mmCIF file of C-alpha atoms in Angstrom:
data_model
loop_
_atom_site.group_PDB
_atom_site.id
_atom_site.type_symbol
_atom_site.label_atom_id
_atom_site.label_comp_id
_atom_site.label_asym_id
_atom_site.label_seq_id
_atom_site.Cartn_x
_atom_site.Cartn_y
_atom_site.Cartn_z
ATOM 1 C CA MET A 1 42.577 -32.713 21.765
ATOM 2 C CA THR A 2 40.991 -29.849 19.933
ATOM 3 C CA VAL A 3 42.850 -26.943 18.411
ATOM 4 C CA PRO A 4 41.571 -23.504 19.427
ATOM 5 C CA PRO A 5 40.337 -21.267 16.613
ATOM 6 C CA PRO A 6 42.873 -18.766 15.239
ATOM 7 C CA GLN A 7 42.935 -15.456 17.031
ATOM 8 C CA HIS A 8 42.010 -12.460 14.949
ATOM 9 C CA PRO A 9 42.968 -8.920 15.795
ATOM 10 C CA ALA A 10 40.450 -7.385 18.107
ATOM 11 C CA TYR A 11 38.386 -4.738 16.437
ATOM 12 C CA PRO A 12 36.058 -2.722 18.599
ATOM 13 C CA HIS A 13 32.450 -3.522 18.048
ATOM 14 C CA PRO A 14 30.463 -0.604 16.717
ATOM 15 C CA GLN A 15 28.386 1.182 19.272
ATOM 16 C CA PRO A 16 24.630 1.019 18.889
ATOM 17 C CA GLY A 17 23.487 3.637 16.413
ATOM 18 C CA GLN A 18 26.974 3.938 14.936
ATOM 19 C CA PRO A 19 27.287 1.172 12.380
ATOM 20 C CA TYR A 20 30.723 2.199 11.131
ATOM 21 C CA GLY A 21 32.719 2.807 14.296
ATOM 22 C CA PRO A 22 33.352 5.969 16.271
ATOM 23 C CA PRO A 23 31.696 9.160 15.085
ATOM 24 C CA GLN A 24 33.593 11.192 12.531
ATOM 25 C CA PRO A 25 34.068 14.951 12.907
ATOM 26 C CA PRO A 26 31.468 16.930 11.005
ATOM 27 C CA ARG A 27 32.233 18.388 7.613
ATOM 28 C CA MET A 28 33.031 22.066 7.326
ATOM 29 C CA PRO A 29 29.927 23.976 6.171
ATOM 30 C CA GLY A 30 29.908 25.051 2.539
ATOM 31 C CA LEU A 31 30.019 28.798 3.157
ATOM 32 C CA THR A 32 32.843 28.376 5.659
ATOM 33 C CA THR A 33 34.746 26.342 3.079
ATOM 34 C CA THR A 34 34.106 29.093 0.543
ATOM 35 C CA ALA A 35 35.390 31.709 3.002
ATOM 36 C CA VAL A 36 38.582 29.695 3.573
ATOM 37 C CA VAL A 37 39.071 29.323 -0.191
ATOM 38 C CA LEU A 38 38.547 33.075 -0.655
ATOM 39 C CA LEU A 39 41.130 33.728 2.056
ATOM 40 C CA TRP A 40 43.616 31.624 0.082
ATOM 41 C CA VAL A 41 42.664 33.476 -3.124
ATOM 42 C CA THR A 42 43.390 36.805 -1.426
ATOM 43 C CA VAL A 43 46.704 35.378 -0.180
ATOM 44 C CA ALA A 44 47.643 34.550 -3.769
ATOM 45 C CA ILE A 45 46.502 37.919 -5.119
ATOM 46 C CA SER A 46 48.316 39.874 -2.378
ATOM 47 C CA THR A 47 51.524 37.902 -2.758
ATOM 48 C CA PHE A 48 51.480 38.141 -6.546
ATOM 49 C CA GLY A 49 50.803 41.884 -6.437
ATOM 50 C CA ALA A 50 53.608 42.474 -3.954
ATOM 51 C CA LEU A 51 56.051 40.352 -5.930
ATOM 52 C CA MET A 52 55.198 42.146 -9.174
ATOM 53 C CA THR A 53 55.725 45.530 -7.510
ATOM 54 C CA ILE A 54 59.349 44.768 -6.601
ATOM 55 C CA PRO A 55 60.632 44.673 -10.225
ATOM 56 C CA VAL A 56 58.851 47.965 -10.954
ATOM 57 C CA LEU A 57 60.512 49.593 -7.955
ATOM 58 C CA LEU A 58 63.926 48.265 -8.958
ATOM 59 C CA THR A 59 63.882 48.731 -12.733
ATOM 60 C CA GLU A 60 61.813 51.851 -13.219
ATOM 61 C CA PRO A 61 62.553 54.298 -10.391
ATOM 62 C CA GLU A 62 62.628 57.212 -12.850
ATOM 63 C CA THR A 63 59.047 56.482 -13.929
ATOM 64 C CA LEU A 64 57.882 56.469 -10.343
ATOM 65 C CA GLY A 65 60.015 59.563 -9.678
ATOM 66 C CA MET A 66 58.060 61.437 -12.354
ATOM 67 C CA LEU A 67 54.897 60.676 -10.419
ATOM 68 C CA GLY A 68 56.217 62.462 -7.341
ATOM 69 C CA PRO A 69 58.316 61.634 -4.318
ATOM 70 C CA ASP A 70 55.386 60.205 -2.410
ATOM 71 C CA ALA A 71 54.430 57.744 -5.128
ATOM 72 C CA THR A 72 57.505 55.537 -4.677
ATOM 73 C CA LEU A 73 57.022 55.443 -0.923
ATOM 74 C CA LEU A 74 53.316 54.660 -1.217
ATOM 75 C CA VAL A 75 53.878 51.901 -3.772
ATOM 76 C CA SER A 76 56.527 50.380 -1.476
ATOM 77 C CA VAL A 77 54.131 50.576 1.475
ATOM 78 C CA GLY A 78 51.498 48.866 -0.661
ATOM 79 C CA ALA A 79 53.869 45.997 -1.464
ATOM 80 C CA VAL A 80 54.802 45.508 2.185
ATOM 81 C CA GLN A 81 51.148 45.745 3.192
ATOM 82 C CA GLY A 82 50.277 43.037 0.646
ATOM 83 C CA VAL A 83 52.806 40.619 2.122
ATOM 84 C CA VAL A 84 51.680 41.325 5.713
ATOM 85 C CA TRP A 85 47.995 40.800 4.913
ATOM 86 C CA ALA A 86 48.820 37.665 2.911
ATOM 87 C CA GLY A 87 50.575 36.181 5.943
ATOM 88 C CA LEU A 88 47.712 37.047 8.270
ATOM 89 C CA ARG A 89 45.107 35.639 5.913
ATOM 90 C CA ALA A 90 47.035 32.402 5.381
ATOM 91 C CA TYR A 91 47.304 31.931 9.146
ATOM 92 C CA LEU A 92 43.587 32.593 9.608
ATOM 93 C CA ALA A 93 42.606 30.230 6.784
ATOM 94 C CA VAL A 94 44.509 27.381 8.424
ATOM 95 C CA LYS A 95 43.121 28.124 11.891
ATOM 96 C CA ILE A 96 39.508 28.444 10.683
ATOM 97 C CA ALA A 97 39.817 25.085 8.926
ATOM 98 C CA ARG A 98 40.893 23.688 12.315
ATOM 99 C CA ARG A 99 37.707 25.090 13.913
ATOM 100 C CA SER A 100 39.179 28.016 15.839
ATOM 101 C CA ARG A 101 36.599 30.501 17.128
ATOM 102 C CA ALA A 102 39.328 33.064 17.842
ATOM 103 C CA ALA A 103 40.525 32.854 14.224
ATOM 104 C CA ARG A 104 36.972 33.393 12.959
ATOM 105 C CA THR A 105 36.653 36.498 15.125
ATOM 106 C CA ALA A 106 40.123 37.681 14.116
ATOM 107 C CA ALA A 107 39.165 37.259 10.453
ATOM 108 C CA PHE A 108 36.490 39.941 10.860
ATOM 109 C CA VAL A 109 39.044 42.320 12.394
ATOM 110 C CA VAL A 110 41.775 41.545 9.847
ATOM 111 C CA GLU A 111 39.461 41.830 6.852
ATOM 112 C CA SER A 112 37.967 45.114 8.095
ATOM 113 C CA ALA A 113 41.393 46.595 8.794
ATOM 114 C CA GLY A 114 42.702 45.306 5.458
ATOM 115 C CA MET A 115 39.871 46.969 3.546
ATOM 116 C CA ALA A 116 40.409 50.236 5.396
ATOM 117 C CA CYS A 117 44.172 50.188 4.799
ATOM 118 C CA GLN A 118 43.735 49.386 1.118
ATOM 119 C CA LEU A 119 41.180 52.144 0.623
ATOM 120 C CA VAL A 120 43.336 54.715 2.437
ATOM 121 C CA LEU A 121 46.418 53.664 0.447
ATOM 122 C CA ALA A 122 44.518 53.913 -2.847
ATOM 123 C CA LEU A 123 43.273 57.398 -1.953
ATOM 124 C CA LEU A 124 46.777 58.508 -0.941
ATOM 125 C CA ILE A 125 48.288 57.227 -4.181
ATOM 126 C CA PHE A 126 45.543 58.946 -6.169
ATOM 127 C CA ASP A 127 46.112 62.160 -4.216
ATOM 128 C CA SER A 128 49.868 62.050 -4.860
ATOM 129 C CA ILE A 129 49.385 61.509 -8.603
ATOM 130 C CA THR A 130 46.556 63.928 -9.467
ATOM 131 C CA PRO A 131 48.461 67.224 -9.018
ATOM 132 C CA LEU A 132 50.825 66.070 -11.768
ATOM 133 C CA ALA A 133 48.155 65.739 -14.449
ATOM 134 C CA PRO A 134 48.041 69.369 -15.664
ATOM 135 C CA ARG A 135 51.841 69.688 -15.675
ATOM 136 C CA ASP A 136 53.710 69.373 -18.979
ATOM 137 C CA GLY A 137 50.677 68.059 -20.825
ATOM 138 C CA MET A 138 50.994 64.791 -18.962
ATOM 139 C CA SER A 139 47.895 62.663 -18.539
ATOM 140 C CA VAL A 140 47.454 60.374 -15.594
ATOM 141 C CA ASN A 141 45.364 57.237 -15.654
ATOM 142 C CA TYR A 142 44.669 55.699 -12.260
ATOM 143 C CA THR A 143 42.648 52.508 -12.074
ATOM 144 C CA PHE A 144 41.360 51.139 -8.818
ATOM 145 C CA ASP A 145 40.537 47.458 -8.554
ATOM 146 C CA CYS A 146 37.668 46.684 -6.193
ATOM 147 C CA THR A 147 38.738 43.050 -5.735
ATOM 148 C CA GLY A 148 40.491 43.967 -2.494
ATOM 149 C CA LEU A 149 37.215 45.327 -1.158
ATOM 150 C CA VAL A 150 34.747 42.781 -2.501
ATOM 151 C CA LEU A 151 36.570 39.589 -1.451
ATOM 152 C CA PRO A 152 36.951 40.628 2.222
ATOM 153 C CA ILE A 153 33.265 41.563 2.338
ATOM 154 C CA LEU A 154 32.369 38.118 0.986
ATOM 155 C CA VAL A 155 34.676 36.423 3.502
ATOM 156 C CA MET A 156 33.045 38.318 6.367
ATOM 157 C CA CYS A 157 29.526 37.542 5.115
ATOM 158 C CA PHE A 158 30.307 33.833 4.735
ATOM 159 C CA LEU A 159 31.904 33.617 8.183
ATOM 160 C CA ALA A 160 28.973 35.443 9.783
ATOM 161 C CA THR A 161 26.544 32.564 9.190
ATOM 162 C CA ALA A 162 25.209 30.484 12.066
ATOM 163 C CA ARG A 163 26.700 27.273 10.652
ATOM 164 C CA SER A 164 30.120 28.908 10.482
ATOM 165 C CA SER A 165 29.751 29.961 14.094
ATOM 166 C CA TRP A 166 28.774 26.380 14.966
ATOM 167 C CA TRP A 167 31.794 25.014 13.080
ATOM 168 C CA CYS A 168 34.264 27.286 14.855
ATOM 169 C CA ASP A 169 33.203 26.206 18.337
ATOM 170 C CA ARG A 170 36.514 25.073 19.817
#
């Protein structure tokens, strides 16, 4: 009597033209990956900026009070705005990495609205501070960082490519 050969676990045979099993999902295009990374960078910058604004609001209200009554309100609005945009961008970064077409489209809207809100807020803060400059020999130095305008433009340009549109096809 012969002993049957040992049974091995059944592995599916590769299909013709696929030597290593079922097809793998395609890799995310480079510019789409860069856009997702930039979204996470803006999340970090927005969150850090908002978190660093809170101690200033709590420990130095008299300094902000010297700048005018609107300055404290506008700086607070800027901190809240930073947290809101950080949350939206984090959500969009995750959804774009999961190939969501709606998230890619929403990223254009969110980034455009974020740039507009940041520019309006910067102009309002500048407008609330400038009337104070000639008073009491006080000088006012207002610096505006263009990072919040350049990074969203780059994100939108990178997501506008044809390969990014192909990637976000679900």
